[in-house]
mmCIF file of C-alpha atoms and ligand atoms in Angstrom:
data_model
loop_
_atom_site.group_PDB
_atom_site.id
_atom_site.type_symbol
_atom_site.label_atom_id
_atom_site.label_comp_id
_atom_site.label_asym_id
_atom_site.label_seq_id
_atom_site.Cartn_x
_atom_site.Cartn_y
_atom_site.Cartn_z
ATOM 1 C CA MET A 278 2.187 32.294 -35.899
ATOM 2 C CA SER A 279 3.010 28.904 -37.566
ATOM 3 C CA ALA A 280 -0.430 27.069 -38.450
ATOM 4 C CA PRO A 281 -0.972 23.678 -37.050
ATOM 5 C CA GLN A 282 -1.505 20.738 -39.561
ATOM 6 C CA GLN A 283 -4.899 20.788 -41.300
ATOM 7 C CA GLN A 284 -7.262 17.833 -40.232
ATOM 8 C CA ILE A 285 -9.496 15.638 -42.646
ATOM 9 C CA LEU A 286 -12.233 13.310 -41.300
ATOM 10 C CA ILE A 287 -12.784 10.723 -43.839
ATOM 11 C CA VAL A 288 -16.173 8.564 -43.378
ATOM 12 C CA ASP A 289 -17.277 6.047 -45.441
ATOM 13 C CA ASP A 290 -18.614 2.369 -44.202
ATOM 14 C CA HIS A 291 -16.138 0.339 -47.008
ATOM 15 C CA SER A 292 -12.543 0.072 -45.357
ATOM 16 C CA ALA A 293 -11.654 0.147 -49.178
ATOM 17 C CA ASN A 294 -12.688 3.266 -49.577
ATOM 18 C CA ARG A 295 -11.499 4.283 -46.360
ATOM 19 C CA ARG A 296 -7.903 3.197 -47.799
ATOM 20 C CA VAL A 297 -8.083 4.781 -51.108
ATOM 21 C CA LEU A 298 -8.757 8.314 -49.824
ATOM 22 C CA TYR A 299 -6.192 7.961 -46.837
ATOM 23 C CA GLU A 300 -3.192 7.121 -49.324
ATOM 24 C CA LEU A 301 -4.426 10.620 -51.162
ATOM 25 C CA PHE A 302 -4.066 12.930 -48.527
ATOM 26 C CA LYS A 303 -2.130 11.157 -45.959
ATOM 27 C CA ASP A 304 1.113 13.179 -47.193
ATOM 28 C CA ASN A 305 -0.076 16.885 -46.641
ATOM 29 C CA TYR A 306 -2.646 16.290 -43.732
ATOM 30 C CA ARG A 307 -3.498 14.631 -40.716
ATOM 31 C CA ILE A 308 -6.715 12.044 -41.299
ATOM 32 C CA ILE A 309 -8.903 10.884 -39.274
ATOM 33 C CA LEU A 310 -10.938 8.027 -40.137
ATOM 34 C CA ALA A 311 -15.044 7.188 -39.398
ATOM 35 C CA LYS A 312 -16.933 3.831 -40.375
ATOM 36 C CA ASN A 313 -20.289 5.007 -39.838
ATOM 37 C CA GLY A 314 -22.308 7.862 -39.133
ATOM 38 C CA PRO A 315 -22.722 8.449 -35.185
ATOM 39 C CA MET A 316 -18.757 7.685 -35.375
ATOM 40 C CA ALA A 317 -18.173 10.420 -37.548
ATOM 41 C CA LEU A 318 -20.258 12.659 -35.609
ATOM 42 C CA ALA A 319 -18.419 11.852 -32.446
ATOM 43 C CA LEU A 320 -14.831 12.412 -33.682
ATOM 44 C CA ALA A 321 -15.949 15.597 -35.763
ATOM 45 C CA GLN A 322 -17.119 16.888 -32.058
ATOM 46 C CA LYS A 323 -13.920 15.907 -30.541
ATOM 47 C CA HIS A 324 -11.413 16.985 -33.238
ATOM 48 C CA LEU A 325 -13.097 20.069 -35.203
ATOM 49 C CA PRO A 326 -11.439 18.894 -38.398
ATOM 50 C CA ASP A 327 -10.990 21.462 -41.304
ATOM 51 C CA LEU A 328 -12.700 19.224 -44.052
ATOM 52 C CA ILE A 329 -14.967 16.341 -44.120
ATOM 53 C CA LEU A 330 -15.104 14.009 -46.537
ATOM 54 C CA LEU A 331 -18.710 12.277 -46.142
ATOM 55 C CA ASP A 332 -19.917 9.151 -48.104
ATOM 56 C CA VAL A 333 -23.672 9.167 -48.352
ATOM 57 C CA VAL A 334 -24.624 5.654 -48.409
ATOM 58 C CA MET A 335 -24.119 3.853 -44.649
ATOM 59 C CA PRO A 336 -26.455 1.891 -43.190
ATOM 60 C CA GLU A 337 -28.381 2.999 -40.161
ATOM 61 C CA VAL A 338 -27.334 6.460 -40.290
ATOM 62 C CA ASN A 339 -26.529 7.744 -43.519
ATOM 63 C CA GLY A 340 -24.426 10.671 -44.863
ATOM 64 C CA TYR A 341 -27.577 13.213 -45.168
ATOM 65 C CA GLU A 342 -28.192 12.812 -41.433
ATOM 66 C CA VAL A 343 -24.384 13.365 -40.398
ATOM 67 C CA MET A 344 -24.500 16.289 -42.144
ATOM 68 C CA SER A 345 -27.559 17.446 -40.576
ATOM 69 C CA GLY A 346 -26.116 16.183 -36.964
ATOM 70 C CA LEU A 347 -23.207 18.375 -37.707
ATOM 71 C CA LYS A 348 -25.233 21.384 -38.667
ATOM 72 C CA ALA A 349 -27.096 21.082 -35.472
ATOM 73 C CA GLU A 350 -24.251 21.763 -33.518
ATOM 74 C CA PRO A 351 -22.404 24.942 -33.045
ATOM 75 C CA ALA A 352 -18.836 23.416 -33.161
ATOM 76 C CA THR A 353 -19.344 21.621 -36.357
ATOM 77 C CA ARG A 354 -21.986 23.661 -37.970
ATOM 78 C CA ASP A 355 -19.233 25.644 -40.721
ATOM 79 C CA ILE A 356 -16.980 22.718 -40.636
ATOM 80 C CA PRO A 357 -16.922 22.496 -44.875
ATOM 81 C CA VAL A 358 -18.232 19.055 -46.113
ATOM 82 C CA ILE A 359 -17.589 17.359 -49.362
ATOM 83 C CA PHE A 360 -19.854 14.455 -50.395
ATOM 84 C CA ILE A 361 -18.181 11.588 -52.062
ATOM 85 C CA THR A 362 -20.815 9.154 -53.312
ATOM 86 C CA ALA A 363 -21.450 6.362 -56.336
ATOM 87 C CA LEU A 364 -24.838 7.842 -56.333
ATOM 88 C CA GLU A 365 -24.519 9.650 -59.818
ATOM 89 C CA ASP A 366 -28.571 11.181 -60.024
ATOM 90 C CA GLN A 367 -28.832 14.608 -59.829
ATOM 91 C CA SER A 368 -31.229 15.033 -57.375
ATOM 92 C CA TYR A 369 -28.894 13.429 -54.864
ATOM 93 C CA GLU A 370 -26.311 16.047 -55.857
ATOM 94 C CA GLU A 371 -28.764 19.117 -55.099
ATOM 95 C CA ARG A 372 -30.205 17.659 -52.021
ATOM 96 C CA GLY A 373 -26.595 17.692 -50.570
ATOM 97 C CA LEU A 374 -25.583 20.884 -51.529
ATOM 98 C CA LEU A 375 -28.834 22.226 -50.472
ATOM 99 C CA LEU A 376 -27.931 20.818 -46.970
ATOM 100 C CA GLY A 377 -25.349 23.078 -47.020
ATOM 101 C CA ALA A 378 -22.060 20.322 -48.472
ATOM 102 C CA ALA A 379 -18.949 22.526 -50.270
ATOM 103 C CA ASP A 380 -18.764 19.910 -52.742
ATOM 104 C CA TYR A 381 -19.900 16.988 -54.441
ATOM 105 C CA ILE A 382 -17.842 14.369 -56.103
ATOM 106 C CA ILE A 383 -19.040 11.180 -57.922
ATOM 107 C CA LYS A 384 -17.500 7.890 -57.290
ATOM 108 C CA PRO A 385 -15.539 6.467 -59.206
ATOM 109 C CA PHE A 386 -13.231 9.582 -59.113
ATOM 110 C CA TYR A 387 -10.333 10.601 -60.348
ATOM 111 C CA PRO A 388 -8.022 10.704 -57.690
ATOM 112 C CA PRO A 389 -5.990 14.026 -58.829
ATOM 113 C CA ILE A 390 -9.131 16.025 -59.376
ATOM 114 C CA VAL A 391 -10.009 15.025 -56.110
ATOM 115 C CA ARG A 392 -6.953 15.989 -54.489
ATOM 116 C CA ALA A 393 -7.051 19.409 -55.918
ATOM 117 C CA ARG A 394 -10.668 19.931 -54.891
ATOM 118 C CA VAL A 395 -9.778 19.125 -51.344
ATOM 119 C CA ASN A 396 -6.518 21.672 -51.453
ATOM 120 C CA ASN A 397 -8.415 24.220 -52.734
ATOM 121 C CA HIS A 398 -10.958 23.867 -50.069
ATOM 122 C CA MET A 399 -8.444 23.784 -47.164
ATOM 123 C CA GLN A 400 -6.631 26.755 -48.929
ATOM 124 C CA TRP A 401 -9.947 28.781 -48.066
ATOM 125 C CA VAL A 402 -10.437 26.960 -44.570
ATOM 126 C CA ARG A 403 -7.016 28.092 -43.636
ATOM 127 C CA GLN A 404 -7.597 31.936 -44.739
ATOM 128 C CA ARG A 405 -10.901 32.024 -42.704
ATOM 129 C CA HIS A 406 -9.312 30.491 -39.837
ATOM 130 C CA LEU A 407 -6.686 33.015 -39.965
ATOM 131 C CA LEU A 408 -9.482 35.639 -40.429
ATOM 132 C CA GLU A 409 -11.097 34.582 -37.493
ATOM 133 C CA ARG A 410 -7.921 34.708 -35.307
ATOM 134 C CA PHE A 411 -7.210 38.061 -36.507
ATOM 135 C CA ALA A 412 -10.932 39.514 -35.658
ATOM 136 C CA LEU A 413 -10.158 38.341 -32.198
ATOM 137 C CA LEU A 414 -6.797 39.428 -31.499
ATOM 138 C CA ASP A 415 -5.448 43.139 -30.272
ATOM 139 C CA PRO A 416 -3.029 44.031 -33.726
ATOM 140 C CA LEU A 417 -1.140 46.418 -31.107
ATOM 141 C CA THR A 418 0.139 43.999 -28.482
ATOM 142 C CA GLU A 419 -0.952 40.573 -30.200
ATOM 143 C CA LEU A 420 -2.764 39.735 -27.052
ATOM 144 C CA PRO A 421 -6.846 38.679 -27.160
ATOM 145 C CA ASN A 422 -9.116 41.612 -27.858
ATOM 146 C CA ARG A 423 -12.349 42.722 -25.993
ATOM 147 C CA ARG A 424 -14.489 40.493 -28.393
ATOM 148 C CA ARG A 425 -12.421 37.618 -27.538
ATOM 149 C CA LEU A 426 -12.739 38.303 -24.035
ATOM 150 C CA GLU A 427 -16.500 39.107 -24.275
ATOM 151 C CA ASP A 428 -16.932 35.610 -26.215
ATOM 152 C CA THR A 429 -14.640 33.843 -23.501
ATOM 153 C CA LEU A 430 -17.043 34.955 -20.510
ATOM 154 C CA LYS A 431 -20.455 33.855 -21.988
ATOM 155 C CA ALA A 432 -19.431 30.350 -21.678
ATOM 156 C CA LYS A 433 -20.760 28.215 -18.994
ATOM 157 C CA HIS A 434 -18.990 26.772 -15.528
ATOM 158 C CA ALA A 435 -19.634 24.220 -13.640
ATOM 159 C CA PRO A 436 -21.972 25.750 -10.106
ATOM 160 C CA GLY A 437 -20.437 26.172 -7.154
ATOM 161 C CA SER A 438 -16.647 26.508 -8.906
ATOM 162 C CA SER A 439 -14.680 30.014 -8.470
ATOM 163 C CA VAL A 440 -13.886 32.809 -10.898
ATOM 164 C CA SER A 441 -12.097 35.409 -10.693
ATOM 165 C CA LEU A 442 -11.835 39.039 -12.829
ATOM 166 C CA ALA A 443 -9.339 41.692 -12.644
ATOM 167 C CA VAL A 444 -9.207 44.554 -14.416
ATOM 168 C CA LEU A 445 -5.516 46.368 -15.099
ATOM 169 C CA ASP A 446 -4.690 50.146 -15.806
ATOM 170 C CA VAL A 447 -1.206 51.536 -16.433
ATOM 171 C CA ASP A 448 -0.610 54.534 -14.041
ATOM 172 C CA HIS A 449 -0.865 57.939 -15.208
ATOM 173 C CA PHE A 450 -0.696 56.991 -18.927
ATOM 174 C CA LYS A 451 -2.296 59.989 -20.115
ATOM 175 C CA GLN A 452 0.898 61.852 -19.124
ATOM 176 C CA PHE A 453 3.264 59.272 -20.567
ATOM 177 C CA ASN A 454 1.729 59.822 -23.563
ATOM 178 C CA ASP A 455 1.554 63.582 -23.216
ATOM 179 C CA ARG A 456 5.308 63.697 -22.354
ATOM 180 C CA TYR A 457 6.802 60.985 -24.984
ATOM 181 C CA GLY A 458 4.503 60.991 -27.581
ATOM 182 C CA HIS A 459 1.837 57.964 -28.946
ATOM 183 C CA ALA A 460 4.354 55.967 -30.652
ATOM 184 C CA ALA A 461 6.361 55.770 -27.178
ATOM 185 C CA GLY A 462 3.120 55.056 -25.431
ATOM 186 C CA ASP A 463 2.283 52.344 -27.959
ATOM 187 C CA ARG A 464 5.832 50.690 -27.371
ATOM 188 C CA ALA A 465 5.322 50.872 -23.804
ATOM 189 C CA LEU A 466 1.684 49.254 -24.096
ATOM 190 C CA GLN A 467 3.610 46.376 -26.116
ATOM 191 C CA ALA A 468 6.389 45.967 -23.583
ATOM 192 C CA LEU A 469 4.051 45.771 -20.807
ATOM 193 C CA ALA A 470 1.863 43.244 -22.577
ATOM 194 C CA GLY A 471 4.981 41.207 -23.161
ATOM 195 C CA ALA A 472 6.144 41.395 -19.143
ATOM 196 C CA LEU A 473 2.387 40.027 -18.663
ATOM 197 C CA HIS A 474 2.611 37.281 -21.270
ATOM 198 C CA GLU A 475 5.930 36.379 -19.795
ATOM 199 C CA VAL A 476 4.031 35.711 -16.274
ATOM 200 C CA LYS A 477 2.907 31.700 -16.939
ATOM 201 C CA GLN A 478 -0.616 31.717 -17.209
ATOM 202 C CA ASN A 479 -2.878 28.896 -15.773
ATOM 203 C CA GLU A 480 -5.120 27.046 -17.658
ATOM 204 C CA GLY A 481 -8.358 28.492 -19.406
ATOM 205 C CA GLU A 482 -6.758 31.938 -18.081
ATOM 206 C CA LEU A 483 -7.163 35.130 -20.489
ATOM 207 C CA MET A 484 -5.576 38.309 -20.473
ATOM 208 C CA ALA A 485 -7.145 40.587 -23.557
ATOM 209 C CA ARG A 486 -6.705 43.963 -23.973
ATOM 210 C CA PHE A 487 -9.677 45.606 -23.466
ATOM 211 C CA GLY A 488 -8.732 49.019 -25.044
ATOM 212 C CA GLY A 489 -6.349 52.192 -24.093
ATOM 213 C CA GLU A 490 -4.578 51.343 -21.271
ATOM 214 C CA GLU A 491 -6.589 49.027 -19.870
ATOM 215 C CA PHE A 492 -6.289 45.148 -19.904
ATOM 216 C CA VAL A 493 -8.792 42.405 -18.811
ATOM 217 C CA ILE A 494 -7.641 39.208 -16.899
ATOM 218 C CA TRP A 495 -9.959 36.543 -16.652
ATOM 219 C CA LEU A 496 -9.336 33.838 -14.255
ATOM 220 C CA PRO A 497 -11.658 30.691 -14.296
ATOM 221 C CA GLN A 498 -11.201 28.193 -11.666
ATOM 222 C CA CYS A 499 -9.539 31.056 -9.163
ATOM 223 C CA ASP A 500 -10.627 31.803 -5.808
ATOM 224 C CA ARG A 501 -9.605 34.785 -4.046
ATOM 225 C CA ALA A 502 -6.379 34.041 -2.699
ATOM 226 C CA GLN A 503 -4.813 32.555 -6.006
ATOM 227 C CA ALA A 504 -6.022 35.107 -8.231
ATOM 228 C CA SER A 505 -5.305 38.423 -6.294
ATOM 229 C CA ARG A 506 -1.773 36.098 -5.710
ATOM 230 C CA ARG A 507 -1.368 36.035 -9.408
ATOM 231 C CA CYS A 508 -2.342 39.717 -10.429
ATOM 232 C CA GLU A 509 0.176 40.984 -7.634
ATOM 233 C CA GLU A 510 2.753 38.705 -9.816
ATOM 234 C CA LEU A 511 1.307 40.917 -13.050
ATOM 235 C CA ARG A 512 1.877 44.278 -11.002
ATOM 236 C CA LEU A 513 5.609 43.026 -10.127
ATOM 237 C CA ALA A 514 6.405 42.121 -13.944
ATOM 238 C CA VAL A 515 5.107 45.647 -15.214
ATOM 239 C CA SER A 516 7.313 47.288 -12.358
ATOM 240 C CA LYS A 517 10.292 45.271 -13.336
ATOM 241 C CA LEU A 518 9.950 46.626 -16.900
ATOM 242 C CA ARG A 519 11.201 49.762 -15.579
ATOM 243 C CA ILE A 520 10.185 52.028 -18.510
ATOM 244 C CA PRO A 521 10.904 55.989 -17.208
ATOM 245 C CA HIS A 522 7.935 58.019 -16.461
ATOM 246 C CA VAL A 523 7.100 61.053 -15.471
ATOM 247 C CA GLU A 524 5.789 63.214 -12.406
ATOM 248 C CA GLY A 525 8.776 62.135 -10.471
ATOM 249 C CA LYS A 526 7.877 58.353 -10.687
ATOM 250 C CA LEU A 527 11.217 56.058 -12.035
ATOM 251 C CA LYS A 528 9.046 54.080 -13.771
ATOM 252 C CA ILE A 529 5.673 52.900 -15.370
ATOM 253 C CA SER A 530 3.509 50.781 -12.886
ATOM 254 C CA CYS A 531 -0.377 49.672 -13.045
ATOM 255 C CA SER A 532 -3.235 49.347 -10.565
ATOM 256 C CA ILE A 533 -5.195 46.029 -10.394
ATOM 257 C CA GLY A 534 -8.419 45.903 -9.395
ATOM 258 C CA GLY A 535 -10.140 42.293 -8.944
ATOM 259 C CA VAL A 536 -13.360 40.390 -7.848
ATOM 260 C CA SER A 537 -13.799 36.633 -7.442
ATOM 261 C CA ALA A 538 -17.216 35.163 -6.929
ATOM 262 C CA VAL A 539 -18.653 31.693 -6.750
ATOM 263 C CA ILE A 540 -20.605 30.411 -9.930
ATOM 264 C CA GLY A 541 -24.346 30.012 -9.437
ATOM 265 C CA HIS A 542 -26.774 27.015 -10.354
ATOM 266 C CA SER A 543 -26.895 29.149 -14.303
ATOM 267 C CA GLY A 544 -23.704 28.314 -14.555
ATOM 268 C CA GLY A 545 -23.101 31.604 -15.932
ATOM 269 C CA VAL A 546 -20.429 34.721 -15.093
ATOM 270 C CA PRO A 547 -22.400 37.388 -13.117
ATOM 271 C CA ASP A 548 -23.391 40.507 -14.589
ATOM 272 C CA ASP A 549 -21.633 43.021 -12.007
ATOM 273 C CA LEU A 550 -18.259 41.131 -12.290
ATOM 274 C CA PHE A 551 -16.964 43.925 -14.532
ATOM 275 C CA GLU A 552 -18.311 46.630 -12.505
ATOM 276 C CA THR A 553 -17.073 45.276 -8.950
ATOM 277 C CA ALA A 554 -13.555 44.608 -10.547
ATOM 278 C CA ASP A 555 -13.691 48.394 -11.967
ATOM 279 C CA GLY A 556 -14.533 49.896 -8.220
ATOM 280 C CA GLN A 557 -11.557 47.939 -6.801
ATOM 281 C CA LEU A 558 -9.559 49.524 -9.535
ATOM 282 C CA TYR A 559 -10.830 52.877 -8.617
ATOM 283 C CA LEU A 560 -9.915 52.140 -5.096
ATOM 284 C CA ALA A 561 -6.463 50.619 -6.097
ATOM 285 C CA LYS A 562 -5.760 54.185 -7.725
ATOM 286 C CA SER A 563 -7.139 56.392 -4.916
ATOM 287 C CA GLN A 564 -5.063 54.535 -2.455
ATOM 288 C CA GLY A 565 -1.683 55.387 -4.296
ATOM 289 C CA ARG A 566 -1.797 53.323 -7.540
ATOM 290 C CA ASP A 567 0.790 50.354 -8.254
ATOM 291 C CA ARG A 568 -1.019 48.463 -6.269
ATOM 292 C CA VAL A 569 -3.938 45.307 -6.290
ATOM 293 C CA HIS A 570 -7.426 45.693 -4.740
ATOM 294 C CA TRP A 571 -9.864 43.118 -4.425
ATOM 295 C CA SER A 572 -12.860 42.258 -3.565
ATOM 296 C CA GLU A 573 -15.327 38.794 -3.277
ATOM 297 C CA LEU A 574 -19.249 38.769 -4.689
ATOM 298 C CA SER A 575 -21.537 36.490 -2.756
ATOM 299 C CA GLY A 576 -24.952 35.075 -3.726
ATOM 300 C CA CYS A 577 -24.455 35.112 -7.347
HETATM 301 MG MG1 MG B 1675 -20.758 3.899 -48.555
#
């Protein structure tokens, strides 16, 4: 997993100051420039930079107000901010730090020190992002984990749009583990996750390991026909793996239960989506496994 280049948003109303900072960091980071407070807030929302270097004295919206605006928005709340200012009175520095600034640098500054401080902060940011990524990843399959799925399902959608959710369960997995051992079971799950991953995903789609041998596929902007076709592809991809199985079966297979719904006025995902998909999974299992079973929820 190679990390994308880190980004710094530089905010200063004087072009000469912006240029100095730009020159100092352009070789190591992607730089975004803003010349006033409103522009800084808009660009921070749009690009979600890793760090913001923020001037304090600016006309109309000053740096402290920009900081408050950043803190008010969940997406920008945790972006570290370093104030860079000519205000050297300690009360200004105190105010900046109390607002949650990561650091405070007074102009005129000594460039190597500013570079070193920024590099240190960027190192912490990189480590934090790595930890956040791992916290949302299933270590065995490297697919998104249950927590990531639950976060995704909290998002709001356009009323009237279609969404679908499917639960995929490996057939007779307990017997597989009993016969071949858990290490082989783990390898089978990894192979299965790899096969699922190979099937081209739609935009916004999320495939997560829910737990054990159960996976959940979240298909926003997908109606019943699209989503069930997509899950049929996934079922086939698993069956093509040809992992040997016991009980007279030639290969590992999976059963999938799915549900489609139309988003209501609240924009939220219906609560009973999961339960309904699970019910469909039960039907797929009881009707012989290695199949997709689908339902539709109305009036949510
Ligand atoms: Mg200024």
